[in-house]
Coordinates of C-alpha atoms and ligand atoms in Angstrom, one line a residue:
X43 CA -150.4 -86.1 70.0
X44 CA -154.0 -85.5 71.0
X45 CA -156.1 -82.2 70.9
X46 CA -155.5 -81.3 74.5
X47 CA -151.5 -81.6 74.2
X48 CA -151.3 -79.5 70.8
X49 CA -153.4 -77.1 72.4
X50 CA -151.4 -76.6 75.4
X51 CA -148.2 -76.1 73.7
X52 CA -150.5 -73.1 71.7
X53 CA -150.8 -71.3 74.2
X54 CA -147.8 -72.5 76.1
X55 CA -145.9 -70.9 73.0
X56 CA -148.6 -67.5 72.8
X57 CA -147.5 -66.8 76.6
X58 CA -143.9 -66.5 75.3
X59 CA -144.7 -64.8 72.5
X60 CA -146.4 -61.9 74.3
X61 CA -143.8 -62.0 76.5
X62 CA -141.0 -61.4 74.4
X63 CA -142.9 -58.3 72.6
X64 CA -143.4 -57.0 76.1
X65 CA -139.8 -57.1 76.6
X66 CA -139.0 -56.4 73.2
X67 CA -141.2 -53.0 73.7
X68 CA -139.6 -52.2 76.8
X69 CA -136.4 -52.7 75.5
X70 CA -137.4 -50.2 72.7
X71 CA -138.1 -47.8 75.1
X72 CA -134.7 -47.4 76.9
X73 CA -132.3 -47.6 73.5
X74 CA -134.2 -44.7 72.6
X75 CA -131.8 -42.0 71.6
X76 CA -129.1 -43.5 71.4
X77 CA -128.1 -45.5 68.1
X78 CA -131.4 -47.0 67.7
X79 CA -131.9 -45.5 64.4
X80 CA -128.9 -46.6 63.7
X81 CA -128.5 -47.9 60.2
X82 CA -129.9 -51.9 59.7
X83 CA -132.6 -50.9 56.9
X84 CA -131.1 -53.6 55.0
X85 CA -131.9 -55.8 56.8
X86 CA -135.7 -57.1 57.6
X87 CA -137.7 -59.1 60.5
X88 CA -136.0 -62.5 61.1
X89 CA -132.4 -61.7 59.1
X90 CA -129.6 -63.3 60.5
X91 CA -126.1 -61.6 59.2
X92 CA -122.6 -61.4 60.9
X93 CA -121.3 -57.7 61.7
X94 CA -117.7 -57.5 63.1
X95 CA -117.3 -61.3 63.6
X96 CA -120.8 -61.9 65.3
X97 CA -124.1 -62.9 64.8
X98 CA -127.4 -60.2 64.1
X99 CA -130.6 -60.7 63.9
X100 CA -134.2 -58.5 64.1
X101 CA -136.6 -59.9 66.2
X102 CA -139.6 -57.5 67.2
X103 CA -138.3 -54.7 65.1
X104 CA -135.4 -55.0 67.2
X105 CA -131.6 -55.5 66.6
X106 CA -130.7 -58.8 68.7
X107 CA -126.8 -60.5 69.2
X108 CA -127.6 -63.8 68.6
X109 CA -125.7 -65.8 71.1
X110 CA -124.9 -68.9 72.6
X111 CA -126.0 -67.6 76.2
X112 CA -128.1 -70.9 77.1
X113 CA -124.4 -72.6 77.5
X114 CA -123.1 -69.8 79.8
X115 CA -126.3 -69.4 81.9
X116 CA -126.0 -72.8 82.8
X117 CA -122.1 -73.1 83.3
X118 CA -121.6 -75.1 86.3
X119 CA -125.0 -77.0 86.3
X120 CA -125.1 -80.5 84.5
X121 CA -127.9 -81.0 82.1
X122 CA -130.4 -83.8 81.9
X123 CA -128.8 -85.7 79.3
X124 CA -125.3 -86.5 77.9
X125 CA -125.0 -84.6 74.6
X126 CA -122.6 -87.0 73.1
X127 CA -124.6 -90.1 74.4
X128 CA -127.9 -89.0 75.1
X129 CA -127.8 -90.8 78.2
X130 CA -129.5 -89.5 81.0
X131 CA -126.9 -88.1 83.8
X132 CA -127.7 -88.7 87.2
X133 CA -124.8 -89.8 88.7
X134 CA -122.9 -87.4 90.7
X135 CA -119.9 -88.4 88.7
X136 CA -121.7 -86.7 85.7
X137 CA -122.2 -83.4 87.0
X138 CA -118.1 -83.7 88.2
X139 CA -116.8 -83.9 85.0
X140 CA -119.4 -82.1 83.2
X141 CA -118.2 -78.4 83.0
X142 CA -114.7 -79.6 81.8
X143 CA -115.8 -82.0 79.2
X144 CA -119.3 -81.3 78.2
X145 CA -120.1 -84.9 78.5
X146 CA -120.9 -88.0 81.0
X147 CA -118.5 -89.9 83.2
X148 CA -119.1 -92.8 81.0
X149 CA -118.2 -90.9 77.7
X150 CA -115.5 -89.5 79.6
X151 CA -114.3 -93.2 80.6
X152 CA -114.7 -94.3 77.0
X153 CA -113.2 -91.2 76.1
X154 CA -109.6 -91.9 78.2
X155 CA -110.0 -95.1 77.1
X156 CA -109.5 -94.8 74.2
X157 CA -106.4 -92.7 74.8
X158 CA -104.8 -95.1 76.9
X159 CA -104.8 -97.5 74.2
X160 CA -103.0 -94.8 72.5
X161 CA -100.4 -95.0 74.6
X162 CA -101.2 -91.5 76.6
X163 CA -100.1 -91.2 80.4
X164 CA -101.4 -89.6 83.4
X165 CA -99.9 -86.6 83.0
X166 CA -101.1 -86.1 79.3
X167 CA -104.7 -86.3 80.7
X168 CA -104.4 -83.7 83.3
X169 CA -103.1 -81.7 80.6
X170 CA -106.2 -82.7 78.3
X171 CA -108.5 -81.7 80.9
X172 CA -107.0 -78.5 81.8
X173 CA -106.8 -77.4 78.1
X174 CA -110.4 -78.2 77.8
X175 CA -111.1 -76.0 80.9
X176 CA -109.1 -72.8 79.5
X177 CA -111.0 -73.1 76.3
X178 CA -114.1 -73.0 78.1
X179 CA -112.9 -70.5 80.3
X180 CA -112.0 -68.9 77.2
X181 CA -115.3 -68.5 75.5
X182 CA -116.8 -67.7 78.3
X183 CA -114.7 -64.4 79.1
X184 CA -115.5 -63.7 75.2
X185 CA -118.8 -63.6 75.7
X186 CA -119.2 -61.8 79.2
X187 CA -117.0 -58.9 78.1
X188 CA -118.9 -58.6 75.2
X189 CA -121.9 -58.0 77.5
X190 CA -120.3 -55.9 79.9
X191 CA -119.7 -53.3 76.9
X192 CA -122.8 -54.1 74.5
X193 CA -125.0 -51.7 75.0
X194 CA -128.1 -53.8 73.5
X195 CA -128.0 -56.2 76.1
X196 CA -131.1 -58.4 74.7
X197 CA -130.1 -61.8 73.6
X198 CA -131.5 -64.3 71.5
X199 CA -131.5 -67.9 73.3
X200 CA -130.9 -71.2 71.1
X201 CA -134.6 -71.6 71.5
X202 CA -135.4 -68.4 70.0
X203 CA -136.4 -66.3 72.9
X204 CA -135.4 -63.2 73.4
X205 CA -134.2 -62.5 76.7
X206 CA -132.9 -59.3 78.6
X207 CA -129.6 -61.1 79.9
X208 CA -128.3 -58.1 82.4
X209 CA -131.4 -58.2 83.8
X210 CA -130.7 -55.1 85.0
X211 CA -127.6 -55.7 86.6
X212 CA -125.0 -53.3 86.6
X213 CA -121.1 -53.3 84.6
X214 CA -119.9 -53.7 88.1
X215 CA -121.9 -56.6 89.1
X216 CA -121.5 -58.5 85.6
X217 CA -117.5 -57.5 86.4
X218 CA -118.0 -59.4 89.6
X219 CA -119.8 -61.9 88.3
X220 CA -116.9 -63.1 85.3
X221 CA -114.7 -63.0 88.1
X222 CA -116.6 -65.7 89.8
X223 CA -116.8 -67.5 86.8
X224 CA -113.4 -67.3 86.1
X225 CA -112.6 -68.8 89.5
X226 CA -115.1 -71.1 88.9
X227 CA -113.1 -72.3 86.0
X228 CA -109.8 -72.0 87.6
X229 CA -110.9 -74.3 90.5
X230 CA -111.7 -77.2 87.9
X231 CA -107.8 -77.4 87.4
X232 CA -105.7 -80.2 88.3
Ligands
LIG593 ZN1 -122.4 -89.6 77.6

């Protein structure tokens, strides 16, 4: 890596940076009042600790749910690469079985391959696929109701950001918007 890269992603990384305590001040500003003195003293900068089955940190003096949103905002798009194979996925096959599986058509070939060997029939694969759907589905539902009533509504992405995930939507249009999702899901059924 030469100078000029490493000093791109600098700055590259000081943009988010000021971003995030721009947010994270903003943020501040409207929890104020209500339960943000709330009791997390033990707790310092950088913590991670579970509190009724999920995950805490403080990031910018603030009180964050660490979540898995990255998955969620991208439901229903197809990523560069396969995370199983690492393959990139460009075939429209791909992006097809993608939200099901969370793989490639290839893996997914290899995949029911395998299972054929096993014996399995055609029927036991629609089933397969529409299990791994609902648990999807599932999770998913988990984590937008727990948006819809969490009142700290900053998340921490898997890449450490902290972002304001309503985005200033209203509980009627994050309502609206799981039961999209939901259909979404339900239209992935066989
Ligand atoms: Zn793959």
């Amino acid at each position: 890596m030469n100078d000029n890269v490493l000093k791109k992603e600098f700055s590259k990384k000081d943009v988010q940076r000021a971003r995030n305590l721009v947010k994270g001040d903003m943020s501040a500003r409207t929890t104020e009042g209500i339960g943000y003195t709330k009791k997390y003293d033990h707790h310092i900068e950088g913590d991670v600790w579970e509190e009724n089955g999920r995950k805490w940190t403080i990031k910018n003096g603030l009180k964050q749910n660490v979540t898995k949103m990255d998955k969620f905002k991208k439901m229903g798009t197809t990523p560069l690469f396969c995370p199983e194979c690492n393959n990139l996925m460009k075939k429209h096959l791909d992006s097809k079985v993608f939200p099901a599986y969370q793989k490639c058509f290839d893996c997914v070939v290899d995949y029911e391959a395998q299972l054929k060997k096993e014996g399995k029939s055609e029927e036991y694969f629609n089933k397969l696929r529409n299990q791994h759907i609902q648990s999807a589905m599932d999770e998913y539902k988990v984590f937008m109701e727990d948006a819809i009533k969490e009142s700290n509504s900053n998340y921490i992405t898997e890449a450490g950001d902290i972002e304001d995930w309503k985005g200033g939507k209203s509980k009627k249009q994050l309502e609206q918007e799981l039961q999209e999702g939901l259909e979404f899901f339900e239209n992935l059924k066989s």
